[in-house]
Amino acid sequence: MTTGAGFGPRARVVFALLVSSLLVLGVALPAQAGSGQPAPAPLPCGQLVGQSVSVQGGSAQVTTATTVAAAGTASGSCEVAGAIGGIHFTLRLPSDWNGRYFQTGCGGF
């Protein structure tokens, strides 16, 4: 995924917050395993549609969520699209997520 040159620092921060929030929505957090309470079940890809995540200055709305089958060496994923105001985004959340988060891009912070 690439970010356009037209995105300013605020849009990048909002995008990073959105990614983090959607990961929390879609998967159980390993940190909750030690809390004594059962971790919430991950939401299936299709149930992410319509989810709203509160971010600074508004909310992010998920408009589509499509399951993408594994192909070749690429594992299956859930392709999520939505908007934060006028900023549109697409995320590809792996179906076999290992609990780690790695982000590239967003240079210039």
Short mmCIF file of N, CA, C and O in Angstrom, two decimals:
data_model
loop_
_atom_site.label_atom_id
_atom_site.label_comp_id
_atom_site.label_asym_id
_atom_site.label_seq_id
_atom_site.Cartn_x
_atom_site.Cartn_y
_atom_site.Cartn_z
N MET A 1 0.85 -1.17 0.00
CA MET A 1 0.00 0.00 0.00
C MET A 1 0.89 1.22 0.00
O MET A 1 1.91 1.27 0.67
N THR A 2 0.52 2.23 -0.76
CA THR A 2 1.30 3.45 -0.82
C THR A 2 0.44 4.61 -0.36
O THR A 2 -0.78 4.58 -0.49
N THR A 3 1.10 5.61 0.18
CA THR A 3 0.38 6.82 0.56
C THR A 3 0.72 7.89 -0.45
O THR A 3 1.85 7.97 -0.91
N GLY A 4 -0.26 8.69 -0.82
CA GLY A 4 -0.03 9.74 -1.81
C GLY A 4 0.77 10.87 -1.22
O GLY A 4 0.79 11.12 -0.03
N ALA A 5 1.45 11.59 -2.11
CA ALA A 5 2.27 12.71 -1.68
C ALA A 5 1.42 13.84 -1.12
O ALA A 5 1.92 14.69 -0.40
N GLY A 6 0.12 13.84 -1.44
CA GLY A 6 -0.75 14.91 -0.99
C GLY A 6 -1.23 14.78 0.44
O GLY A 6 -1.90 15.65 0.95
N PHE A 7 -0.91 13.68 1.10
CA PHE A 7 -1.35 13.51 2.48
C PHE A 7 -0.41 14.23 3.42
O PHE A 7 0.80 14.05 3.37
N GLY A 8 -0.98 15.02 4.32
CA GLY A 8 -0.18 15.74 5.29
C GLY A 8 0.06 14.91 6.53
O GLY A 8 -0.43 13.80 6.67
N PRO A 9 0.81 15.46 7.49
CA PRO A 9 1.11 14.74 8.72
C PRO A 9 -0.14 14.35 9.51
O PRO A 9 -0.20 13.27 10.06
N ARG A 10 -1.15 15.19 9.53
CA ARG A 10 -2.37 14.88 10.29
C ARG A 10 -3.08 13.67 9.68
O ARG A 10 -3.54 12.78 10.39
N ALA A 11 -3.16 13.62 8.34
CA ALA A 11 -3.80 12.49 7.67
C ALA A 11 -3.04 11.20 7.96
O ALA A 11 -3.64 10.15 8.15
N ARG A 12 -1.72 11.27 8.01
CA ARG A 12 -0.92 10.08 8.30
C ARG A 12 -1.17 9.59 9.72
O ARG A 12 -1.26 8.39 9.96
N VAL A 13 -1.28 10.50 10.67
CA VAL A 13 -1.54 10.12 12.05
C VAL A 13 -2.93 9.49 12.17
O VAL A 13 -3.10 8.46 12.81
N VAL A 14 -3.91 10.10 11.51
CA VAL A 14 -5.27 9.56 11.54
C VAL A 14 -5.28 8.17 10.92
O VAL A 14 -5.91 7.25 11.43
N PHE A 15 -4.56 8.00 9.82
CA PHE A 15 -4.49 6.70 9.16
C PHE A 15 -3.85 5.65 10.07
O PHE A 15 -4.33 4.54 10.19
N ALA A 16 -2.76 6.01 10.74
CA ALA A 16 -2.09 5.08 11.66
C ALA A 16 -3.03 4.69 12.81
O ALA A 16 -3.09 3.53 13.21
N LEU A 17 -3.79 5.65 13.34
CA LEU A 17 -4.76 5.35 14.39
C LEU A 17 -5.86 4.43 13.88
O LEU A 17 -6.29 3.51 14.58
N LEU A 18 -6.29 4.64 12.66
CA LEU A 18 -7.32 3.80 12.08
C LEU A 18 -6.84 2.37 11.93
O LEU A 18 -7.54 1.43 12.27
N VAL A 19 -5.65 2.20 11.41
CA VAL A 19 -5.10 0.85 11.23
C VAL A 19 -5.04 0.13 12.57
O VAL A 19 -5.48 -1.01 12.69
N SER A 20 -4.54 0.81 13.58
CA SER A 20 -4.46 0.20 14.90
C SER A 20 -5.83 -0.15 15.44
O SER A 20 -6.04 -1.24 15.98
N SER A 21 -6.80 0.74 15.26
CA SER A 21 -8.15 0.49 15.77
C SER A 21 -8.81 -0.67 15.06
O SER A 21 -9.48 -1.49 15.68
N LEU A 22 -8.64 -0.77 13.74
CA LEU A 22 -9.26 -1.87 13.00
C LEU A 22 -8.62 -3.21 13.36
O LEU A 22 -9.29 -4.23 13.40
N LEU A 23 -7.33 -3.21 13.63
CA LEU A 23 -6.70 -4.45 14.06
C LEU A 23 -7.28 -4.91 15.39
O LEU A 23 -7.49 -6.09 15.61
N VAL A 24 -7.56 -3.96 16.28
CA VAL A 24 -8.17 -4.31 17.56
C VAL A 24 -9.58 -4.83 17.35
O VAL A 24 -10.01 -5.79 17.98
N LEU A 25 -10.33 -4.23 16.41
CA LEU A 25 -11.70 -4.68 16.13
C LEU A 25 -11.72 -6.09 15.56
O LEU A 25 -12.58 -6.89 15.89
N GLY A 26 -10.78 -6.40 14.69
CA GLY A 26 -10.85 -7.63 13.93
C GLY A 26 -10.20 -8.85 14.54
O GLY A 26 -10.43 -9.95 14.08
N VAL A 27 -9.40 -8.68 15.57
CA VAL A 27 -8.70 -9.82 16.14
C VAL A 27 -8.67 -9.73 17.66
O VAL A 27 -8.79 -8.67 18.24
N ALA A 28 -8.51 -10.86 18.29
CA ALA A 28 -8.39 -10.89 19.75
C ALA A 28 -6.99 -10.45 20.13
O ALA A 28 -6.01 -10.82 19.50
N LEU A 29 -6.87 -9.67 21.16
CA LEU A 29 -5.57 -9.18 21.59
C LEU A 29 -4.87 -10.20 22.47
O LEU A 29 -5.44 -10.68 23.45
N PRO A 30 -3.61 -10.55 22.14
CA PRO A 30 -2.88 -11.49 22.98
C PRO A 30 -2.72 -11.01 24.42
O PRO A 30 -2.68 -11.80 25.34
N ALA A 31 -2.68 -9.70 24.63
CA ALA A 31 -2.50 -9.17 25.98
C ALA A 31 -3.68 -9.52 26.89
O ALA A 31 -3.54 -9.61 28.10
N GLN A 32 -4.86 -9.73 26.32
CA GLN A 32 -6.03 -10.06 27.13
C GLN A 32 -5.99 -11.49 27.64
O GLN A 32 -6.71 -11.84 28.55
N ALA A 33 -5.13 -12.32 27.05
CA ALA A 33 -5.07 -13.72 27.46
C ALA A 33 -4.66 -13.86 28.92
O ALA A 33 -5.12 -14.76 29.61
N GLY A 34 -3.81 -12.98 29.42
CA GLY A 34 -3.36 -13.05 30.80
C GLY A 34 -4.25 -12.31 31.77
O GLY A 34 -3.97 -12.27 32.96
N SER A 35 -5.35 -11.72 31.33
CA SER A 35 -6.19 -10.92 32.21
C SER A 35 -7.20 -11.75 32.99
O SER A 35 -7.90 -11.22 33.84
N GLY A 36 -7.28 -13.05 32.70
CA GLY A 36 -8.24 -13.89 33.39
C GLY A 36 -9.60 -13.91 32.73
O GLY A 36 -10.45 -14.71 33.07
N GLN A 37 -9.84 -13.00 31.80
CA GLN A 37 -11.09 -12.97 31.07
C GLN A 37 -10.85 -13.54 29.67
O GLN A 37 -9.78 -13.35 29.09
N PRO A 38 -11.84 -14.24 29.13
CA PRO A 38 -11.65 -14.77 27.78
C PRO A 38 -11.53 -13.63 26.77
O PRO A 38 -12.19 -12.61 26.89
N ALA A 39 -10.64 -13.83 25.81
CA ALA A 39 -10.46 -12.82 24.76
C ALA A 39 -11.69 -12.83 23.85
O ALA A 39 -12.28 -13.88 23.62
N PRO A 40 -12.09 -11.66 23.36
CA PRO A 40 -13.23 -11.64 22.44
C PRO A 40 -12.89 -12.37 21.16
O PRO A 40 -11.75 -12.37 20.71
N ALA A 41 -13.88 -13.00 20.57
CA ALA A 41 -13.67 -13.72 19.32
C ALA A 41 -13.43 -12.71 18.20
O ALA A 41 -14.06 -11.65 18.18
N PRO A 42 -12.53 -13.02 17.28
CA PRO A 42 -12.31 -12.11 16.15
C PRO A 42 -13.58 -12.00 15.30
O PRO A 42 -14.33 -12.96 15.18
N LEU A 43 -13.80 -10.82 14.75
CA LEU A 43 -14.95 -10.64 13.87
C LEU A 43 -14.64 -11.24 12.51
O LEU A 43 -13.55 -11.02 11.97
N PRO A 44 -15.57 -12.00 11.93
CA PRO A 44 -15.36 -12.46 10.56
C PRO A 44 -15.28 -11.26 9.62
O PRO A 44 -15.84 -10.19 9.90
N CYS A 45 -14.61 -11.43 8.52
CA CYS A 45 -14.37 -10.34 7.57
C CYS A 45 -15.66 -9.60 7.21
O CYS A 45 -15.71 -8.38 7.28
N GLY A 46 -16.70 -10.31 6.86
CA GLY A 46 -17.95 -9.69 6.43
C GLY A 46 -18.62 -8.85 7.50
O GLY A 46 -19.37 -7.93 7.19
N GLN A 47 -18.35 -9.14 8.78
CA GLN A 47 -18.99 -8.38 9.86
C GLN A 47 -18.29 -7.05 10.14
O GLN A 47 -18.76 -6.28 10.97
N LEU A 48 -17.18 -6.78 9.47
CA LEU A 48 -16.52 -5.48 9.65
C LEU A 48 -17.27 -4.36 8.93
O LEU A 48 -17.12 -3.20 9.29
N VAL A 49 -18.09 -4.69 7.93
CA VAL A 49 -18.84 -3.68 7.18
C VAL A 49 -19.77 -2.95 8.13
O VAL A 49 -20.48 -3.56 8.93
N GLY A 50 -19.75 -1.64 8.06
CA GLY A 50 -20.60 -0.82 8.91
C GLY A 50 -19.98 -0.47 10.25
O GLY A 50 -20.51 0.36 10.97
N GLN A 51 -18.84 -1.09 10.60
CA GLN A 51 -18.18 -0.76 11.86
C GLN A 51 -17.68 0.68 11.80
O GLN A 51 -17.23 1.15 10.77
N SER A 52 -17.77 1.35 12.90
CA SER A 52 -17.30 2.73 13.01
C SER A 52 -16.25 2.79 14.11
O SER A 52 -16.45 2.23 15.19
N VAL A 53 -15.14 3.43 13.81
CA VAL A 53 -14.05 3.56 14.77
C VAL A 53 -13.85 5.04 15.05
O VAL A 53 -13.69 5.84 14.13
N SER A 54 -13.87 5.40 16.31
CA SER A 54 -13.67 6.79 16.69
C SER A 54 -12.20 7.16 16.56
O SER A 54 -11.33 6.46 17.06
N VAL A 55 -11.93 8.22 15.82
CA VAL A 55 -10.58 8.75 15.67
C VAL A 55 -10.62 10.24 15.97
O VAL A 55 -11.68 10.85 15.98
N GLN A 56 -9.45 10.80 16.21
CA GLN A 56 -9.39 12.22 16.55
C GLN A 56 -10.00 13.05 15.41
O GLN A 56 -9.62 12.92 14.26
N GLY A 57 -10.98 13.85 15.73
CA GLY A 57 -11.61 14.72 14.75
C GLY A 57 -12.76 14.08 13.98
O GLY A 57 -13.23 14.64 13.02
N GLY A 58 -13.22 12.91 14.38
CA GLY A 58 -14.34 12.30 13.67
C GLY A 58 -14.39 10.81 13.88
O GLY A 58 -14.06 10.30 14.95
N SER A 59 -14.82 10.10 12.83
CA SER A 59 -14.86 8.65 12.92
C SER A 59 -14.54 8.05 11.56
O SER A 59 -14.71 8.68 10.52
N ALA A 60 -14.06 6.82 11.60
CA ALA A 60 -13.77 6.07 10.39
C ALA A 60 -14.90 5.08 10.18
O ALA A 60 -15.33 4.42 11.12
N GLN A 61 -15.38 4.98 8.97
CA GLN A 61 -16.49 4.08 8.66
C GLN A 61 -16.01 3.04 7.66
O GLN A 61 -15.44 3.38 6.63
N VAL A 62 -16.22 1.76 7.97
CA VAL A 62 -15.87 0.67 7.06
C VAL A 62 -17.02 0.50 6.08
O VAL A 62 -18.16 0.28 6.49
N THR A 63 -16.73 0.61 4.77
CA THR A 63 -17.78 0.51 3.76
C THR A 63 -17.83 -0.86 3.10
O THR A 63 -18.91 -1.32 2.73
N THR A 64 -16.69 -1.52 2.91
CA THR A 64 -16.68 -2.87 2.34
C THR A 64 -15.62 -3.71 3.05
O THR A 64 -14.62 -3.19 3.54
N ALA A 65 -15.86 -5.01 3.08
CA ALA A 65 -14.89 -5.96 3.62
C ALA A 65 -15.06 -7.25 2.82
O ALA A 65 -16.12 -7.86 2.84
N THR A 66 -14.01 -7.62 2.09
CA THR A 66 -14.06 -8.76 1.19
C THR A 66 -13.00 -9.77 1.56
O THR A 66 -11.83 -9.41 1.72
N THR A 67 -13.38 -11.04 1.66
CA THR A 67 -12.41 -12.10 1.92
C THR A 67 -11.67 -12.40 0.63
O THR A 67 -12.28 -12.63 -0.41
N VAL A 68 -10.33 -12.39 0.70
CA VAL A 68 -9.47 -12.69 -0.45
C VAL A 68 -8.80 -14.03 -0.16
O VAL A 68 -8.11 -14.18 0.85
N ALA A 69 -9.00 -14.99 -1.06
CA ALA A 69 -8.44 -16.34 -0.87
C ALA A 69 -6.92 -16.32 -1.05
O ALA A 69 -6.38 -15.47 -1.76
N ALA A 70 -6.25 -17.27 -0.42
CA ALA A 70 -4.81 -17.42 -0.56
C ALA A 70 -4.50 -17.79 -2.01
O ALA A 70 -5.26 -18.51 -2.66
N ALA A 71 -3.38 -17.26 -2.51
CA ALA A 71 -2.95 -17.57 -3.88
C ALA A 71 -1.44 -17.66 -3.91
O ALA A 71 -0.75 -16.72 -3.50
N GLY A 72 -0.92 -18.78 -4.38
CA GLY A 72 0.53 -18.96 -4.44
C GLY A 72 1.13 -18.92 -3.05
O GLY A 72 0.72 -19.65 -2.16
N THR A 73 2.08 -18.02 -2.85
CA THR A 73 2.74 -17.91 -1.55
C THR A 73 2.05 -16.89 -0.65
O THR A 73 2.41 -16.76 0.52
N ALA A 74 1.09 -16.14 -1.18
CA ALA A 74 0.37 -15.13 -0.38
C ALA A 74 -0.75 -15.81 0.40
O ALA A 74 -1.52 -16.59 -0.14
N SER A 75 -0.84 -15.50 1.70
CA SER A 75 -1.91 -16.06 2.52
C SER A 75 -3.20 -15.28 2.29
O SER A 75 -3.19 -14.19 1.74
N GLY A 76 -4.30 -15.85 2.72
CA GLY A 76 -5.60 -15.20 2.57
C GLY A 76 -5.68 -13.94 3.43
O GLY A 76 -4.92 -13.76 4.39
N SER A 77 -6.59 -13.06 3.06
CA SER A 77 -6.71 -11.81 3.80
C SER A 77 -8.14 -11.29 3.74
O SER A 77 -8.99 -11.84 3.05
N CYS A 78 -8.37 -10.24 4.49
CA CYS A 78 -9.64 -9.52 4.47
C CYS A 78 -9.32 -8.12 3.97
O CYS A 78 -8.60 -7.37 4.62
N GLU A 79 -9.83 -7.77 2.79
CA GLU A 79 -9.58 -6.44 2.23
C GLU A 79 -10.69 -5.51 2.71
O GLU A 79 -11.86 -5.69 2.38
N VAL A 80 -10.32 -4.53 3.50
CA VAL A 80 -11.25 -3.60 4.13
C VAL A 80 -11.09 -2.23 3.49
O VAL A 80 -9.97 -1.75 3.34
N ALA A 81 -12.20 -1.61 3.11
CA ALA A 81 -12.17 -0.26 2.55
C ALA A 81 -13.14 0.61 3.33
O ALA A 81 -14.13 0.14 3.87
N GLY A 82 -12.81 1.89 3.41
CA GLY A 82 -13.67 2.81 4.14
C GLY A 82 -13.20 4.24 3.97
O GLY A 82 -12.41 4.54 3.08
N ALA A 83 -13.68 5.10 4.84
CA ALA A 83 -13.34 6.52 4.75
C ALA A 83 -13.31 7.16 6.12
O ALA A 83 -14.05 6.76 7.03
N ILE A 84 -12.44 8.14 6.23
CA ILE A 84 -12.40 9.05 7.38
C ILE A 84 -12.65 10.42 6.78
O ILE A 84 -11.75 11.00 6.18
N GLY A 85 -13.87 10.89 6.87
CA GLY A 85 -14.21 12.14 6.20
C GLY A 85 -13.99 11.96 4.70
O GLY A 85 -14.53 11.06 4.08
N GLY A 86 -13.12 12.78 4.12
CA GLY A 86 -12.81 12.69 2.70
C GLY A 86 -11.62 11.82 2.37
O GLY A 86 -11.23 11.71 1.21
N ILE A 87 -11.01 11.20 3.36
CA ILE A 87 -9.85 10.35 3.14
C ILE A 87 -10.31 8.90 3.02
O ILE A 87 -10.90 8.35 3.95
N HIS A 88 -10.07 8.30 1.87
CA HIS A 88 -10.45 6.90 1.64
C HIS A 88 -9.25 6.02 1.89
O HIS A 88 -8.12 6.40 1.61
N PHE A 89 -9.48 4.83 2.42
CA PHE A 89 -8.39 3.91 2.74
C PHE A 89 -8.75 2.50 2.35
O PHE A 89 -9.92 2.16 2.19
N THR A 90 -7.72 1.68 2.18
CA THR A 90 -7.87 0.24 1.96
C THR A 90 -6.85 -0.46 2.84
O THR A 90 -5.68 -0.08 2.88
N LEU A 91 -7.29 -1.48 3.56
CA LEU A 91 -6.42 -2.28 4.41
C LEU A 91 -6.53 -3.74 3.98
O LEU A 91 -7.60 -4.19 3.60
N ARG A 92 -5.45 -4.45 4.08
CA ARG A 92 -5.48 -5.90 3.85
C ARG A 92 -5.04 -6.56 5.14
O ARG A 92 -3.86 -6.59 5.46
N LEU A 93 -6.01 -7.08 5.87
CA LEU A 93 -5.74 -7.71 7.15
C LEU A 93 -5.56 -9.20 6.94
O LEU A 93 -6.44 -9.87 6.39
N PRO A 94 -4.42 -9.77 7.34
CA PRO A 94 -4.18 -11.20 7.10
C PRO A 94 -5.14 -12.07 7.92
O PRO A 94 -5.44 -11.76 9.07
N SER A 95 -5.59 -13.15 7.30
CA SER A 95 -6.51 -14.05 8.01
C SER A 95 -5.77 -14.90 9.04
O SER A 95 -6.38 -15.41 9.97
N ASP A 96 -4.47 -15.03 8.90
CA ASP A 96 -3.67 -15.80 9.87
C ASP A 96 -2.71 -14.87 10.63
O ASP A 96 -1.54 -15.14 10.77
N TRP A 97 -3.25 -13.77 11.13
CA TRP A 97 -2.44 -12.75 11.80
C TRP A 97 -1.72 -13.32 13.01
O TRP A 97 -2.30 -14.05 13.81
N ASN A 98 -0.43 -12.99 13.17
CA ASN A 98 0.37 -13.52 14.26
C ASN A 98 0.45 -12.58 15.47
O ASN A 98 1.21 -12.83 16.39
N GLY A 99 -0.29 -11.49 15.45
CA GLY A 99 -0.30 -10.58 16.58
C GLY A 99 0.72 -9.45 16.47
O GLY A 99 0.78 -8.58 17.31
N ARG A 100 1.51 -9.45 15.42
CA ARG A 100 2.51 -8.40 15.21
C ARG A 100 1.98 -7.36 14.24
O ARG A 100 1.13 -7.65 13.41
N TYR A 101 2.51 -6.13 14.33
CA TYR A 101 2.13 -5.06 13.45
C TYR A 101 3.38 -4.44 12.86
O TYR A 101 4.30 -4.07 13.58
N PHE A 102 3.42 -4.35 11.55
CA PHE A 102 4.56 -3.75 10.84
C PHE A 102 4.00 -2.77 9.82
O PHE A 102 3.12 -3.12 9.04
N GLN A 103 4.50 -1.54 9.82
CA GLN A 103 4.01 -0.53 8.89
C GLN A 103 5.19 0.08 8.16
O GLN A 103 6.22 0.38 8.78
N THR A 104 5.05 0.23 6.87
CA THR A 104 6.08 0.92 6.07
C THR A 104 5.47 2.17 5.49
O THR A 104 4.26 2.34 5.46
N GLY A 105 6.32 3.01 4.99
CA GLY A 105 5.84 4.26 4.41
C GLY A 105 5.76 5.32 5.47
O GLY A 105 6.44 5.28 6.49
N CYS A 106 4.88 6.26 5.26
CA CYS A 106 4.67 7.38 6.20
C CYS A 106 5.97 8.10 6.50
O CYS A 106 6.21 8.54 7.61
N GLY A 107 6.85 8.18 5.51
CA GLY A 107 8.11 8.88 5.70
C GLY A 107 7.87 10.36 6.01
O GLY A 107 6.86 10.94 5.66
N GLY A 108 8.78 10.96 6.69
CA GLY A 108 8.69 12.37 6.99
C GLY A 108 8.15 12.70 8.37
O GLY A 108 7.97 13.83 8.72
N PHE A 109 7.89 11.68 9.18
CA PHE A 109 7.45 11.96 10.54
C PHE A 109 8.59 12.51 11.33
O PHE A 109 9.68 12.16 11.30
#
